[in-house]
Coordinates of C-alpha atoms and ligand atoms in Angstrom, one line a residue:
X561 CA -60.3 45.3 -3.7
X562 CA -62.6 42.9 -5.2
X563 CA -60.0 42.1 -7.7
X564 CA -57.6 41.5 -4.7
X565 CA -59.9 38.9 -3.2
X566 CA -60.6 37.1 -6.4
X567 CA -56.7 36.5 -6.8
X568 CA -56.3 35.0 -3.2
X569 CA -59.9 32.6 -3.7
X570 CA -57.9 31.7 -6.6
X571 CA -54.6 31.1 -4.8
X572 CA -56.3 29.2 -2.1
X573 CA -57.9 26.9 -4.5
X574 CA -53.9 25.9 -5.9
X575 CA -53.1 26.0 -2.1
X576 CA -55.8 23.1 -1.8
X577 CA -54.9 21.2 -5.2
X578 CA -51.3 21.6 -4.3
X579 CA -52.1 20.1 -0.9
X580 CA -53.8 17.4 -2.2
X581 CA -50.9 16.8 -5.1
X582 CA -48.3 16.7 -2.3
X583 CA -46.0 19.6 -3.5
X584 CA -46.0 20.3 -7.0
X585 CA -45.0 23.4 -9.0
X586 CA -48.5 24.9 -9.1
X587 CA -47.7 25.5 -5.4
X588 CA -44.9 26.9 -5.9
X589 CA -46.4 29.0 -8.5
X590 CA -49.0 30.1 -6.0
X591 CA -46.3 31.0 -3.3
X592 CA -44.9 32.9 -5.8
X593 CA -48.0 34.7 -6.7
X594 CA -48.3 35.2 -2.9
X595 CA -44.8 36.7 -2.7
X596 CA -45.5 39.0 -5.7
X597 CA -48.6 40.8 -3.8
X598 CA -51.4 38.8 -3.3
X599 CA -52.6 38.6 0.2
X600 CA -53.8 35.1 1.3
X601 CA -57.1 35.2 4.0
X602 CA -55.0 32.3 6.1
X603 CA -51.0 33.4 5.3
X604 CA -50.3 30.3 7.9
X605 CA -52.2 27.9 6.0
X606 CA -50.1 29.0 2.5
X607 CA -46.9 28.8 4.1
X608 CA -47.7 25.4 5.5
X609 CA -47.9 24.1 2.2
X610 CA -45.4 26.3 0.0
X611 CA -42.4 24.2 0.8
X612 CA -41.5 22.1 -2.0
X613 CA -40.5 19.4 0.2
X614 CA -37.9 17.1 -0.8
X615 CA -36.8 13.8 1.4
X616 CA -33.6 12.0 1.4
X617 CA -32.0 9.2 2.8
X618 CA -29.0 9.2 4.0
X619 CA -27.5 5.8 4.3
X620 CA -24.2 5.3 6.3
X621 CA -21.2 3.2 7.1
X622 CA -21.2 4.1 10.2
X623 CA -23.2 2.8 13.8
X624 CA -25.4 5.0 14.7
X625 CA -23.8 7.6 17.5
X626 CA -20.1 6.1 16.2
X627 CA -17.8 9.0 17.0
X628 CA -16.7 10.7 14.1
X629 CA -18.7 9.2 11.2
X630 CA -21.6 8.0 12.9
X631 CA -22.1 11.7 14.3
X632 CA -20.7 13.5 11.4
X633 CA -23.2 11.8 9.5
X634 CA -26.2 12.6 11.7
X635 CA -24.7 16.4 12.3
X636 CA -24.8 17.2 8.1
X637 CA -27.9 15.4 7.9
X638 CA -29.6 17.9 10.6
X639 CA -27.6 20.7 9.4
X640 CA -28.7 20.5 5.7
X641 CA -32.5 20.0 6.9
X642 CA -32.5 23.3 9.6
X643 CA -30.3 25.3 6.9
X644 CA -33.4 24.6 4.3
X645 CA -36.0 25.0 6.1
X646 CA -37.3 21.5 5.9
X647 CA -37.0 21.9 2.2
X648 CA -34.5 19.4 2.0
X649 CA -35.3 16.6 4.8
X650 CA -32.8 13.9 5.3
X651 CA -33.3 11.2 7.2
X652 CA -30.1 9.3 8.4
X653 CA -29.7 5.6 8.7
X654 CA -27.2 3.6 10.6
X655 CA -25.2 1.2 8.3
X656 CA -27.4 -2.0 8.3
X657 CA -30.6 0.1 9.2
X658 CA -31.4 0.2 5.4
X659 CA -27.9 -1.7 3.6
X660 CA -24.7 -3.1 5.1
X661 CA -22.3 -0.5 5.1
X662 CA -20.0 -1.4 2.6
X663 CA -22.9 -1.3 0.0
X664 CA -23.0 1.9 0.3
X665 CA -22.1 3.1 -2.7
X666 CA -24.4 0.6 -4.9
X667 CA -27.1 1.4 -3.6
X668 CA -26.7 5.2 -3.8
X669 CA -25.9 4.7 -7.4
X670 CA -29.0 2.5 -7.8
X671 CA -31.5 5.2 -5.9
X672 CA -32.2 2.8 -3.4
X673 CA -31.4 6.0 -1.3
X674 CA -30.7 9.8 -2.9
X675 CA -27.4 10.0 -0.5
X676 CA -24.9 8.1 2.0
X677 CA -21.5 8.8 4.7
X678 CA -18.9 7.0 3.7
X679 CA -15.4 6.8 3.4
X680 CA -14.7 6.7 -0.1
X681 CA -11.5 4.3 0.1
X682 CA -14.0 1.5 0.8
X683 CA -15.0 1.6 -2.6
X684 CA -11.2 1.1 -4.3
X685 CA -12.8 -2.6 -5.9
X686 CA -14.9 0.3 -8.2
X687 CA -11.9 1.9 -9.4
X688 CA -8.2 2.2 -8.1
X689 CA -8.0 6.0 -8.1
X690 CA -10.7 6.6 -5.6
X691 CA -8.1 6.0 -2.8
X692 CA -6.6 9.8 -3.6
X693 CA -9.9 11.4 -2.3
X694 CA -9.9 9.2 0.8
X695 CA -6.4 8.4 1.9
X696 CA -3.5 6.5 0.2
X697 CA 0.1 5.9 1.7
X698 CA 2.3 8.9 2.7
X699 CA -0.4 11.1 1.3
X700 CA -1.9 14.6 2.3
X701 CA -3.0 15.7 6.0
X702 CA -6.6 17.0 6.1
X703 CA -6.2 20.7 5.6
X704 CA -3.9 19.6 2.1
X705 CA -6.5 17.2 0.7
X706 CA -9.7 20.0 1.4
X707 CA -7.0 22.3 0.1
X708 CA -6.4 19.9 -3.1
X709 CA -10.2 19.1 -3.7
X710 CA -11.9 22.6 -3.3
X711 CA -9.0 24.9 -4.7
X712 CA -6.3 22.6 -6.4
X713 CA -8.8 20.5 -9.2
X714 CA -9.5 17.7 -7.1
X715 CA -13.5 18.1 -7.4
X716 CA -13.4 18.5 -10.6
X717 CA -11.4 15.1 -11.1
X718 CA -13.7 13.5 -8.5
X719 CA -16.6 14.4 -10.7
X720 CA -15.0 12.8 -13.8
X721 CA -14.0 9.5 -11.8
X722 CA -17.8 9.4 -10.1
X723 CA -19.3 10.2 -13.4
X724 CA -20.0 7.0 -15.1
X725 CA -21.2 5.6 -12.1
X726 CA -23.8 7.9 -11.7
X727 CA -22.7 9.4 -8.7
X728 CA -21.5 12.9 -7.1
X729 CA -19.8 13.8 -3.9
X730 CA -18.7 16.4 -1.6
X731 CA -15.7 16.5 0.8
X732 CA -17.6 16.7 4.3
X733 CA -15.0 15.2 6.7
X734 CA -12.0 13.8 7.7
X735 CA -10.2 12.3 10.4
X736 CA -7.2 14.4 10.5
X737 CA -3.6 12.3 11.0
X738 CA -4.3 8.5 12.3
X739 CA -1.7 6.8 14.6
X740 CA 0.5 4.0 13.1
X741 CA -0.6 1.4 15.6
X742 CA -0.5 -0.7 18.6
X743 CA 2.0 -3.3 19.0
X744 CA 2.7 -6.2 21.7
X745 CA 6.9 -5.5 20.7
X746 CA 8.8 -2.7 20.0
X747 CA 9.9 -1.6 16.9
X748 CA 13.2 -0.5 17.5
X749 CA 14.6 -1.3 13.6
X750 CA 13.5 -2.7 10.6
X751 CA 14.3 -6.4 11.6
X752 CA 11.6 -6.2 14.2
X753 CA 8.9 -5.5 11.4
X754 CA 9.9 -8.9 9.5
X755 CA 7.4 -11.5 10.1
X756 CA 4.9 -8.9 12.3
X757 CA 1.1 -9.7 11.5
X758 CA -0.8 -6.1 11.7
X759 CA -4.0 -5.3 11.0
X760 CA -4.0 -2.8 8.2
X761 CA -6.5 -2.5 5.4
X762 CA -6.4 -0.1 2.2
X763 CA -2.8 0.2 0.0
X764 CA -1.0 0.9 3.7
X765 CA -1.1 -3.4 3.7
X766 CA 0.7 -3.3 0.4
X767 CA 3.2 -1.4 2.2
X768 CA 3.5 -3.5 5.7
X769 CA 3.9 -7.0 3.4
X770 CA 7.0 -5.4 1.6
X771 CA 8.6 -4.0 4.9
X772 CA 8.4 -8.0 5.2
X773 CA 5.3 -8.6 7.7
X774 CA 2.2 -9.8 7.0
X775 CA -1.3 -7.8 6.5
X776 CA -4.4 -8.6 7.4
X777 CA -7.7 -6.8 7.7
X778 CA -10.2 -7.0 10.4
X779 CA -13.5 -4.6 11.3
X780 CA -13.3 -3.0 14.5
X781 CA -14.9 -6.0 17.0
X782 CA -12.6 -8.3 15.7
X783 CA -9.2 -6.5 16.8
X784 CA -9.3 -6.7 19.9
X785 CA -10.1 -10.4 20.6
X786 CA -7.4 -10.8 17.5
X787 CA -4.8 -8.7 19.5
X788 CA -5.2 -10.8 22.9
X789 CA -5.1 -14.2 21.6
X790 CA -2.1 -13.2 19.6
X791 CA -3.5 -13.9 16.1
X792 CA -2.3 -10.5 15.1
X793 CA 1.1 -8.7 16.6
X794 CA 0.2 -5.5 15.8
X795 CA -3.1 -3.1 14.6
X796 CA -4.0 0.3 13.3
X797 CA -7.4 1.6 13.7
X798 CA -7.6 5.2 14.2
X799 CA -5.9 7.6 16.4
X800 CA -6.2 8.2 20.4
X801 CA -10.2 9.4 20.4
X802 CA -11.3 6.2 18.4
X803 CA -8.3 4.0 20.5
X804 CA -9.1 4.8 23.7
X805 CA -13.0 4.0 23.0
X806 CA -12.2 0.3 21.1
X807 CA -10.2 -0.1 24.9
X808 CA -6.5 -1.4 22.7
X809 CA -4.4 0.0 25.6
X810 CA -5.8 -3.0 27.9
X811 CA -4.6 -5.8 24.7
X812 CA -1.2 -4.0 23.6
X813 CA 1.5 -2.2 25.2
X814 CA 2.7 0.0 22.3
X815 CA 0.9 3.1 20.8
X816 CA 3.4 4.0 18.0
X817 CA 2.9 7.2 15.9
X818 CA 2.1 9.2 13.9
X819 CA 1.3 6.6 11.0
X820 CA 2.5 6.5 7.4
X821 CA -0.5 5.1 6.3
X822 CA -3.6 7.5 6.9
X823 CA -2.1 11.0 6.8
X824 CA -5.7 12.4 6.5
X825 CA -8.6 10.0 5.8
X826 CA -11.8 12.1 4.2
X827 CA -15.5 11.2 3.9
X828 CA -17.5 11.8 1.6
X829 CA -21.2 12.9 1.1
X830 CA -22.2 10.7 -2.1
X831 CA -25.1 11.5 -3.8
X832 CA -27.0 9.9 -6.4
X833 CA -26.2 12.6 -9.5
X834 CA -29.8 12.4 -10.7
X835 CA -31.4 12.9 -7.0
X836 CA -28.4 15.7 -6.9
X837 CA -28.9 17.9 -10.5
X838 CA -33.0 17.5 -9.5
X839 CA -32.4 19.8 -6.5
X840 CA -33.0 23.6 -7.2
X841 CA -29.4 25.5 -7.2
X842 CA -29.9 26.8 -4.0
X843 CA -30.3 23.6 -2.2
X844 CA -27.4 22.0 -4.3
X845 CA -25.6 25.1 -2.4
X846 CA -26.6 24.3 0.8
X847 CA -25.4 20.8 0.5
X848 CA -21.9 21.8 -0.8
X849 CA -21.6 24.6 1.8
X850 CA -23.0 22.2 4.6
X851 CA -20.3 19.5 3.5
X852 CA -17.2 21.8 3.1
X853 CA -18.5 23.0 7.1
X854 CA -17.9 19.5 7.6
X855 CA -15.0 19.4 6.2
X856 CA -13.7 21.6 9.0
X857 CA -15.7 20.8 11.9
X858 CA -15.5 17.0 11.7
X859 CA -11.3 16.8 11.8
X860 CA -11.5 20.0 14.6
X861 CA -13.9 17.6 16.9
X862 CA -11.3 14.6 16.2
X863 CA -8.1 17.1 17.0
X864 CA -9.8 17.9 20.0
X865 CA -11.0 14.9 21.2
X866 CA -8.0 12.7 20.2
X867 CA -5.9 15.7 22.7
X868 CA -7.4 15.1 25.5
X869 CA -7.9 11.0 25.2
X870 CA -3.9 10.7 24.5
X871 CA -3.4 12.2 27.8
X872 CA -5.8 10.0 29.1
X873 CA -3.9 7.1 27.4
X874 CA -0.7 8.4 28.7
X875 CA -1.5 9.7 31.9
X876 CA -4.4 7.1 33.3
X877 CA -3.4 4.3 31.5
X878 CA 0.3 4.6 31.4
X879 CA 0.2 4.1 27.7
X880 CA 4.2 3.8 25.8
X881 CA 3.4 6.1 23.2
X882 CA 6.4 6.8 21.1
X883 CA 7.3 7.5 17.4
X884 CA 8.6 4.8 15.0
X885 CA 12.6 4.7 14.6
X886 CA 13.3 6.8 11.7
X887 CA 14.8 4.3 9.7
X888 CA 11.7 2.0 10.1
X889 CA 9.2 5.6 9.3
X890 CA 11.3 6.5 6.3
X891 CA 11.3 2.8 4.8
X892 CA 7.3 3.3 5.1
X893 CA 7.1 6.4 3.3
X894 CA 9.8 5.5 0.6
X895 CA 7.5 2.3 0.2
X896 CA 4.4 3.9 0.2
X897 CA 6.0 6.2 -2.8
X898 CA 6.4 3.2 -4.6
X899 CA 2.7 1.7 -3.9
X900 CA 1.0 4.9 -4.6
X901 CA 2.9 5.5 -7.6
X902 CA 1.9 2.1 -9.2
X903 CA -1.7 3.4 -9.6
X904 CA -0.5 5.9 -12.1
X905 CA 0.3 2.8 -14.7
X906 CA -3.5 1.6 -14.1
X907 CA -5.0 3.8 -16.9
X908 CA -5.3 7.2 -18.3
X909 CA -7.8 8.6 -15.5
X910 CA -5.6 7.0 -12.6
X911 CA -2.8 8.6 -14.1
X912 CA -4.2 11.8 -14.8
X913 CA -6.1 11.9 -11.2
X914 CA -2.5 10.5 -9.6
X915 CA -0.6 13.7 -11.2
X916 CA -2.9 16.3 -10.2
X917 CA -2.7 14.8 -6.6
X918 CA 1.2 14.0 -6.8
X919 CA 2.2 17.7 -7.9
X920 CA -0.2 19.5 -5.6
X921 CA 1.1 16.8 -2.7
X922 CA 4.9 18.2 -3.6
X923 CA 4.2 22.0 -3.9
X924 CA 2.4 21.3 -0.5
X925 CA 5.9 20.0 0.9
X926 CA 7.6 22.9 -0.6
X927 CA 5.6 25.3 1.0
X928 CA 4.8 23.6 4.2
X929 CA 8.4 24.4 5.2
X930 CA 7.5 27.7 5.7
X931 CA 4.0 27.4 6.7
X932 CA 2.1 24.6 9.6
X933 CA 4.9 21.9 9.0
X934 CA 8.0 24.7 9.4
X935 CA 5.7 26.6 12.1
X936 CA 4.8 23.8 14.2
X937 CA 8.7 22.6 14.3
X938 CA 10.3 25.8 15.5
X939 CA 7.1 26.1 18.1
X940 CA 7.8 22.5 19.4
X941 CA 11.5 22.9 19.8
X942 CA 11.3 26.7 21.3
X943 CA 8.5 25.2 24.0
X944 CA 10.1 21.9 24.3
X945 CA 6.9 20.0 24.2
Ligands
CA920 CA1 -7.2 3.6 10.0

């Protein structure tokens, strides 16, 4: 007995230099100790203090309540603080709340904050492979690319690329297929696309300047004004849940899809890789596990969403929503070979990262015959819808 209360006068005295410390490993020695047998006189006042509590930032591209990344963003955050127990706190910021949103990624690799949302296609001036764990041109869907990244080597390619930045991410998102646009004209052949000025950003603009328009990129605010007072023809931004929000149906009378360009666009959870291997194992698992629950939940809200707002498009605001000619869709994707393809000549990690990607991409298509692709086909034509 009396050796019993020695033990815990001792343990209450880390509990009180730990407290003052601010969560060091004495503490967690103690809670240990505490765990092995010894019996504290105040058990609430040791577990107050036995979290080794770690904060992170989590800096975004994103506004804050944006649907899609804005909310992602904030969900994971929340997520990977409950599934911790506070262990891990992350705080999320808005982009411009602590940096602009496109610097990102510098200032994650600089430890101006441990983490950030992001879209990891934004960062292609860094290096011209990243595209393949975003989106590129006629590339993978959602379910292809998680399927590529967490069971077909992608991770472990991502890894190498981030490396020497000092950087590591997880796949936590994505905004499944994104329409190909909004147009004043129809596109009834591939004349009508000489001379067109879209809005198109990433390697897809590579793609609409050789189908013989011209590209330009805009951020969201800026298309709409751009659309009305005809400075553009044409614009892509996301699908129907994004759309309808940004208000395009009142500017253009088109809604062509789906797209060529953005077949699955993925966000990423980048960490600083310092911040990230300080972490004990189990909270670097409950960041991976709360990402790839991302992974699924962010394109399910999107498919869901982006239902209902197309009938909304179509229905309330009598929306011409149509699919590109198919000689105009298959120029697009024969281009976007080509564009994506170049990549490959860049260097020895683009062309390792582009084969991994291009063969699991074509045993995808293989398969897909008989699987959603071949399944979803006999489903529509059997239902008629
Ligand atoms: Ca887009």
């Amino acid at each position: 007995m009396n050796k019993n209360i020695g033990k815990t006068k001792f343990k209450r005295r880390d509990v009180l230099i730990g407290a003052t410390a601010l969560t060091t490993m004495g503490v967690l020695a103690s809670c240990k100790d505490n765990v092995d047998g010894g019996t504290p006189d105040n058990p609430q006042q040791t577990a107050s203090v036995s979290k080794n509590i770690i904060q992170w930032k989590m800096i975004t591209c994103w506004p804050r309540d944006f649907p899609g990344g804005g909310t992602h963003s904030q969900k994971l955050a929340q997520k990977i603080t409950e599934a911790s127990d506070g262990r891990l706190e992350i705080k999320n910021f808005a982009a411009g709340e602590l940096v602009p949103a496109f610097e990102v990624f510098d200032a994650v690799r600089e430890g101006t904050a441990e983490c950030g949302h992001a879209a990891p296609y934004y960062w292609i001036s860094k290096h011209k492979a990243i595209p393949f764990f975003c989106t590129v041109p006629g590339g993978m869907t959602a379910f292809e690319k998680a399927a590529w990244i967490i069971y077909g080597g992608g991770q472990k390619l991502w890894d190498e690329l981030y490396y020497d930045f000092g950087v590591k991410s997880f796949l936590c998102g994505n905004t499944g297929v994104q329409m190909g646009g909004w147009f004043q004209k129809e596109i009834n052949s591939l004349e009508d696309f000489q001379g067109i000025k879209m809005r198109m950003p990433g390697l897809g603009a590579e793609v609409v300047n050789r189908m013989g328009g011209t590209a330009v990129n805009m951020p969201a605010g800026e298309i709409m004004p751009a659309l009305q007072s005809g400075v553009i023809d044409a614009a892509e931004w996301v699908g129907p849940w994004n759309d309808l929000a940004l208000g395009f149906y009142k500017v253009a009378k088109y809604y062509y899809g789906p797209g060529f360009h953005e077949g699955g666009t993925s966000n990423e959870l980048i960490m600083n890789k310092e911040s990230y291997e300080a972490l004990p194992k189990d909270l670097q698992a409950i960041v991976k596990h709360a990402c790839h629950a991302g992974a699924i939940e962010a394109p399910a809200e999107y498919f869901a969403n982006s239902g209902l707002s197309l009938d909304v498009l179509v229905n309330k605001h009598s929306v011409d929503v149509r699919p590109f000619p198919k000689e105009v869709i298959k120029k697009m994707f024969d281009i976007s070979k080509e564009v994506v393809e170049e990549t490959a000549s860049l260097g020895e990690l683009h062309a390792k990262i582009y084969k991994s990607w291009s063969d699991f991409l074509n045993q995808s298509m293989r398969y897909q015959k008989y699987s959603d692709y071949g399944y979803m086909r006999d489903r529509s034509e059997a239902y008629g819808i």
